[in-house]
Structure formats: C-alpha cells, structure tokens
Coordinates of C-alpha atoms and ligand atoms in Angstrom, one line a residue:
M4 CA 25.1 -35.5 7.6
K5 CA 25.7 -32.4 6.2
K6 CA 23.4 -33.0 3.4
L7 CA 20.4 -34.0 5.7
A8 CA 21.1 -30.7 7.7
A9 CA 20.9 -28.8 4.4
I10 CA 17.7 -30.5 3.2
L11 CA 16.3 -29.8 6.6
S12 CA 17.2 -26.2 6.6
S13 CA 15.8 -25.6 3.3
F14 CA 12.8 -27.5 4.3
M15 CA 12.3 -25.3 7.3
M16 CA 12.9 -22.2 5.0
V17 CA 10.0 -23.2 2.8
T18 CA 7.7 -24.0 6.0
M19 CA 8.4 -20.5 7.4
L20 CA 8.1 -18.8 4.1
A21 CA 4.7 -20.4 3.8
A22 CA 3.5 -19.7 7.1
C23 CA 4.7 -15.8 6.4
G24 CA 2.9 -15.9 3.2
S25 CA -0.4 -17.0 4.7
E26 CA -0.1 -14.8 7.7
A27 CA 0.8 -11.4 5.7
G28 CA -1.0 -13.4 3.3
T29 CA -3.2 -10.5 2.6
E30 CA -0.7 -8.4 0.2
E31 CA 0.2 -11.4 -1.7
K32 CA -3.2 -12.8 -2.0
A33 CA -4.7 -9.3 -2.3
N34 CA -2.7 -9.0 -5.6
G35 CA -4.1 -12.2 -6.6
S36 CA -1.2 -14.8 -6.1
A37 CA -1.8 -18.4 -6.7
T38 CA -3.2 -20.2 -3.2
G39 CA -0.7 -23.3 -4.0
S40 CA -3.4 -25.3 -2.5
G41 CA -3.5 -27.7 -5.0
G42 CA -3.8 -28.5 -8.9
D43 CA -6.0 -25.7 -9.6
E44 CA -5.1 -22.2 -11.1
K45 CA -7.6 -20.3 -9.0
K46 CA -6.3 -17.1 -7.2
T47 CA -8.0 -16.3 -4.0
I48 CA -8.3 -12.7 -3.5
R49 CA -9.2 -10.8 -0.3
V50 CA -12.2 -8.6 -0.3
V51 CA -13.6 -6.6 2.5
T52 CA -16.7 -5.2 3.6
D53 CA -19.0 -3.4 6.1
A54 CA -21.4 -6.4 6.9
A55 CA -24.3 -4.0 8.7
Y56 CA -26.2 -2.9 5.4
A57 CA -28.9 -5.4 5.1
P58 CA -30.1 -6.6 2.4
F59 CA -26.8 -5.9 0.7
E60 CA -24.2 -7.5 3.3
Y61 CA -25.0 -8.4 7.0
L62 CA -24.1 -11.0 9.3
E63 CA -25.8 -14.4 10.0
G64 CA -24.4 -15.7 13.1
D65 CA -20.6 -15.2 11.7
K66 CA -21.4 -15.6 8.0
I67 CA -21.4 -12.5 5.7
V68 CA -24.8 -12.9 3.6
G69 CA -26.7 -10.5 1.3
F70 CA -27.3 -9.4 -2.2
D71 CA -23.6 -8.3 -2.6
V72 CA -22.0 -11.5 -1.4
N73 CA -24.2 -13.5 -4.1
F74 CA -23.2 -11.2 -6.5
L75 CA -19.5 -10.9 -5.8
N76 CA -19.3 -14.6 -5.7
A77 CA -20.9 -15.0 -9.0
A78 CA -18.7 -12.3 -10.5
A79 CA -15.5 -13.8 -9.2
K80 CA -16.6 -17.2 -10.3
E81 CA -16.9 -15.9 -13.7
A82 CA -13.8 -14.1 -13.7
G83 CA -11.7 -17.1 -12.0
Y84 CA -11.1 -16.1 -8.6
D85 CA -11.7 -17.5 -5.3
V86 CA -13.1 -14.9 -2.7
K87 CA -11.9 -14.6 1.0
L88 CA -14.6 -12.0 2.4
E89 CA -13.9 -10.5 5.6
H90 CA -16.1 -7.9 7.6
V91 CA -13.9 -4.8 8.6
G92 CA -16.1 -1.9 8.8
W93 CA -17.1 0.9 6.8
D94 CA -14.0 3.3 7.3
P95 CA -11.4 0.5 7.6
L96 CA -12.7 -0.8 4.3
F97 CA -11.2 2.4 2.6
V98 CA -8.2 2.1 4.4
E99 CA -7.7 -1.5 3.7
L100 CA -7.8 -0.6 -0.1
K101 CA -5.7 2.5 -0.1
S102 CA -2.7 0.2 1.6
K103 CA -3.5 -2.5 -0.9
R104 CA -3.9 -5.0 1.9
A105 CA -7.1 -6.0 0.4
A106 CA -7.8 -6.7 -3.4
A107 CA -11.4 -5.2 -3.5
G108 CA -14.1 -4.0 -1.5
I109 CA -17.6 -4.8 -2.0
S110 CA -20.3 -2.8 0.3
A111 CA -23.2 -1.0 -1.5
I112 CA -20.2 1.5 -2.4
T113 CA -21.6 4.0 -4.6
I114 CA -19.3 5.0 -7.7
D115 CA -18.9 8.7 -7.3
E116 CA -16.2 11.2 -8.5
E117 CA -14.6 12.0 -5.0
R118 CA -13.8 8.0 -4.5
K119 CA -12.5 7.9 -8.0
Q120 CA -9.6 10.0 -7.2
T121 CA -8.4 7.5 -5.0
Y122 CA -9.8 4.2 -6.2
D123 CA -10.8 2.2 -9.3
F124 CA -14.4 0.9 -9.6
S125 CA -16.0 -2.0 -11.5
S126 CA -18.8 -1.2 -13.8
P127 CA -22.0 -0.7 -12.1
Y128 CA -23.9 -3.7 -10.6
F129 CA -26.7 -2.0 -8.7
L130 CA -29.1 1.2 -9.1
S131 CA -29.7 3.1 -5.7
I132 CA -31.0 6.5 -4.5
N133 CA -31.1 7.6 -1.0
K134 CA -34.4 7.8 0.8
I135 CA -35.6 8.9 4.3
L136 CA -36.6 6.8 7.0
V137 CA -38.8 8.4 9.6
P138 CA -41.4 7.1 12.2
E139 CA -44.9 6.5 10.8
G140 CA -46.6 9.8 12.2
S141 CA -43.8 12.1 10.9
D142 CA -44.2 15.1 9.4
I143 CA -41.2 14.9 7.2
K144 CA -42.8 14.5 3.7
S145 CA -39.7 15.5 1.6
A146 CA -36.1 16.1 1.5
D147 CA -36.6 19.7 2.3
D148 CA -38.5 19.0 5.3
L149 CA -35.5 17.8 7.0
K150 CA -34.3 21.2 7.5
G151 CA -34.6 22.0 11.2
K152 CA -34.8 18.2 12.1
V153 CA -32.0 15.9 13.5
V154 CA -31.0 13.7 10.9
A155 CA -29.1 10.5 11.6
V156 CA -26.8 9.1 8.8
Q157 CA -23.7 6.7 8.3
S158 CA -20.7 8.7 8.7
G159 CA -18.9 8.8 5.4
T160 CA -21.7 8.0 3.0
T161 CA -23.6 9.3 0.2
G162 CA -26.5 9.6 2.9
Q163 CA -24.1 11.9 4.7
A164 CA -23.4 14.0 1.7
A165 CA -26.9 14.5 0.7
V166 CA -27.9 15.8 4.1
E167 CA -25.3 18.1 4.3
K168 CA -26.2 19.5 1.0
L169 CA -29.5 20.3 2.5
L170 CA -28.4 21.3 6.0
G171 CA -25.0 22.3 5.6
K172 CA -21.5 20.6 6.3
N173 CA -20.8 20.0 9.8
H174 CA -24.2 21.1 10.9
K175 CA -24.9 20.2 14.5
D176 CA -28.2 18.3 13.5
I177 CA -26.7 15.5 11.4
K178 CA -25.7 12.9 13.8
K179 CA -22.9 10.4 12.2
F180 CA -22.7 6.9 13.1
E181 CA -20.2 4.4 12.3
N182 CA -22.5 2.1 10.7
N183 CA -25.9 2.2 9.3
N184 CA -27.7 0.3 12.1
L185 CA -26.8 2.7 14.7
A186 CA -28.2 5.3 12.7
I187 CA -31.3 3.4 12.8
M188 CA -31.2 3.0 16.4
E189 CA -30.6 6.6 17.1
L190 CA -34.0 7.2 15.3
I191 CA -35.8 4.3 17.3
N192 CA -34.5 5.7 20.4
K193 CA -35.9 9.0 19.5
G194 CA -32.5 10.7 19.3
A195 CA -33.2 11.7 15.7
D196 CA -36.1 12.5 13.4
A197 CA -34.9 10.9 10.3
V198 CA -32.0 8.5 8.9
V199 CA -31.1 9.0 5.2
A200 CA -29.6 5.9 3.5
D201 CA -29.8 3.6 0.4
N202 CA -33.5 2.8 -0.3
A203 CA -33.2 -0.7 -0.4
V204 CA -31.7 -0.6 3.1
V205 CA -34.3 1.7 4.7
E206 CA -37.1 -0.2 2.9
E207 CA -35.9 -3.3 4.0
Y208 CA -35.7 -2.4 7.8
A209 CA -39.3 -0.8 7.8
K210 CA -40.6 -3.8 6.1
N211 CA -38.8 -6.3 8.6
N212 CA -39.6 -4.5 11.6
P213 CA -43.2 -3.4 11.7
K214 CA -43.3 -3.2 15.3
Q215 CA -41.0 -0.1 15.2
K216 CA -43.5 1.6 12.8
L217 CA -41.4 3.3 10.4
K218 CA -42.2 4.5 6.9
V219 CA -40.0 5.7 4.2
V220 CA -40.2 8.9 2.2
E221 CA -38.6 9.3 -1.1
D222 CA -37.7 12.7 -2.9
S223 CA -36.2 11.5 -6.4
D224 CA -36.2 15.3 -7.1
T225 CA -33.7 16.1 -4.5
F226 CA -31.8 12.8 -4.3
D227 CA -29.6 11.8 -7.1
A228 CA -29.4 8.3 -8.6
E229 CA -26.3 6.4 -7.7
F230 CA -24.7 3.2 -8.9
Y231 CA -22.7 0.7 -6.6
G232 CA -19.4 -0.8 -7.9
I233 CA -16.9 -3.1 -6.5
M234 CA -14.1 -0.9 -5.7
F235 CA -10.3 -1.7 -6.1
P236 CA -7.2 0.0 -5.3
K237 CA -6.1 2.5 -7.9
G238 CA -4.5 0.6 -10.9
S239 CA -5.7 -3.0 -9.9
E240 CA -5.4 -5.5 -12.6
L241 CA -8.7 -7.1 -11.2
K242 CA -10.8 -4.3 -12.8
A243 CA -10.7 -5.4 -16.3
D244 CA -11.4 -9.1 -15.2
F245 CA -14.4 -8.0 -13.0
D246 CA -15.6 -5.9 -15.6
K247 CA -15.5 -8.4 -18.2
A248 CA -17.4 -10.9 -15.7
I249 CA -19.9 -8.6 -14.8
A250 CA -20.9 -8.1 -18.3
E251 CA -21.1 -11.8 -19.1
I252 CA -23.2 -12.4 -15.8
L253 CA -25.6 -9.4 -16.8
D254 CA -26.2 -10.9 -20.2
N255 CA -26.2 -14.7 -19.3
G256 CA -29.1 -14.6 -16.8
T257 CA -27.0 -15.0 -13.5
Y258 CA -27.5 -11.6 -12.4
E259 CA -31.1 -11.8 -12.9
K260 CA -31.7 -14.9 -11.0
I261 CA -29.4 -13.5 -8.1
Y262 CA -31.4 -10.3 -8.0
K263 CA -34.9 -11.8 -8.1
E264 CA -34.1 -14.2 -5.4
R265 CA -33.2 -11.3 -3.3
F266 CA -35.8 -8.8 -4.5
G267 CA -38.4 -10.6 -5.8
T268 CA -38.5 -8.3 -8.9
S269 CA -36.5 -8.0 -12.2
P270 CA -33.5 -5.8 -12.5
D271 CA -33.1 -2.9 -14.8
I272 CA -30.1 -4.6 -16.9
E273 CA -30.2 -2.3 -19.6
K274 CA -30.0 1.0 -17.3
L275 CA -27.0 -0.7 -15.6
K276 CA -25.4 -1.2 -19.0
Q277 CA -26.2 2.3 -20.1
A278 CA -24.3 3.5 -17.3
K279 CA -21.0 2.3 -17.9
Ligands
LIG318 N1 -24.2 3.5 -1.1 C1 -23.9 4.5 -0.2 C2 -22.2 5.0 -0.1 O1 -21.3 4.5 -0.8 C3 -23.7 3.7 1.4 C4 -23.0 2.6 1.4 C5 -23.0 2.0 2.9 N2 -22.6 0.6 2.8 C6 -22.3 -0.1 3.9 N3 -22.2 -1.5 4.0 N4 -22.5 0.4 5.1 O2 -22.0 6.0 0.5

C-alpha cells in the first residue's frame, strides 16, 4: 500500500511539474528546452511579434502570416528549432525579450545601435528604408516638406525617430500610435497629413487599397537604409545558431524563394551579406 502511495505521489509530482512547465512554459521553452513530446530532439522556442505590419507580419483570421513568418520558419528549421510564434504587440515585444519570457522577436525590427545596448540581433535579413505615405493630391514631395505637417507614426519605431529628427523630439505635430495600422487610419481619417513607416509596408498598403487614393513619397537622401534582424535577449545562445542558419538559407536559394514569392522580385543577397 505504502509503495502504491509512493508511486502515485511521484506520478502526481511529475504531472504537476509538467503542468507547471507548460504553463510558465515560456521561460523553459524560451531558452530552448526540449519539448519532451516525442523522440525527436527539436526544441521549441517562443517567438513574439506585432502582427500589424503587412507584408511582414499580419493576421489572417487568427493566423500570423507574412514574409517574416516564412523567413523565421525557414531559418528555425535550418537551425533545428520548432517555433511557437505569438502576437503580443510592439511595445510588449521588447518587454517580453528583456525579461527573457520570449526567446526571440521578429517584427521587421531594425537593427540599431540603441537597441543593441539591450538586445542581440541576428545577422541582417532584410533591407529597408522609411518612406512617406500621403494622399494622392498631397503637396508633400520630400521629407523636408513634412515640416509644418501633422505626421502619424507607430510609436517606438525608426519611423518615429526619423520624423523626430526632422520636426524635433516630442513635437506636437507627431502623432504616435500603438501600431502602424492605426497610424494609417489617422491619415485616412484626415487626422494626419502623412505616415512615415517602412517602405514595403506603405507601398503594400497604397497598392492594396486603391480606393484610399494614397501614394508613396521616397527620400533616400534624408532617410537611412536599415536592416532587419531577429532580436534576442542579450547573451542568447540562439544568435549563433540562427546566424549560421541565415547564412545557409541565403546561400542555398531558400531565402530567395521566400522573398520572390512575397515580393515578386529578387533580393540583393550580396548586400545583406556585406551588411554583417
Ligand atoms: N523597422 C521599424 C523599426 O524597427 C518598424 C518596425 C515595426 N514593426 C512592426 N511589426 N510593427 O522600428
């Protein structure tokens, strides 16, 4: 009887621990522990995103899709990880990584010096630049023309930083939104004269919503080229694995295939490699 009780209680312990594991899950899994779900050695990592940034990440029903998702899956597969991708929003993404509740973030995140103080980045996987989204009849022809205009941006992005550089930090004419779709809505509702955000995002929006009669203004003299990276908590062991995997998929045609499928053109792979 005693024996049975002992067996039972140790069984219960295991079940309880397992339950804890999958609930708090993130920590363990975030650091890449085995899933324990079967014979394979694959580890599941929790990756967070702000899925309101088409074509990079957006929701189709409750499914997160987009270029970043395809890229992440390909890189993770190459690196030998399973991914659990979760839409948490832009600001929370940074909090999740800082507290190491998530193992990685992918969200068209620009690799910049300030973020590098707090986080690690994979090698670059996408070249981007800020552009200006305006109504078709707008007199805004360059970044300089934004002075004196109301500009909507997603809060905490390089778009906000670029506009602050032009208008001044905390300028009253800069309207900041939690996600980029809200910034675009503000433009459509005539609460702003322009939106500044990543080129592929504003271009996709203008193209897919012809009824809104919007156009995109570029100014590569004013706006800097930017590179996206997968973001990790500082010191993460995943960085080395993902860098290796990214190098591999850049070389073996997988990246090019994913890129072409989404954008219909060929990527400048050499540029990405040189940016390291
Ligand atoms: N590339 C810009 C940045 O890193 C904007 C990214 C916004 N991404 C998003 N999923 N909302 O600041």
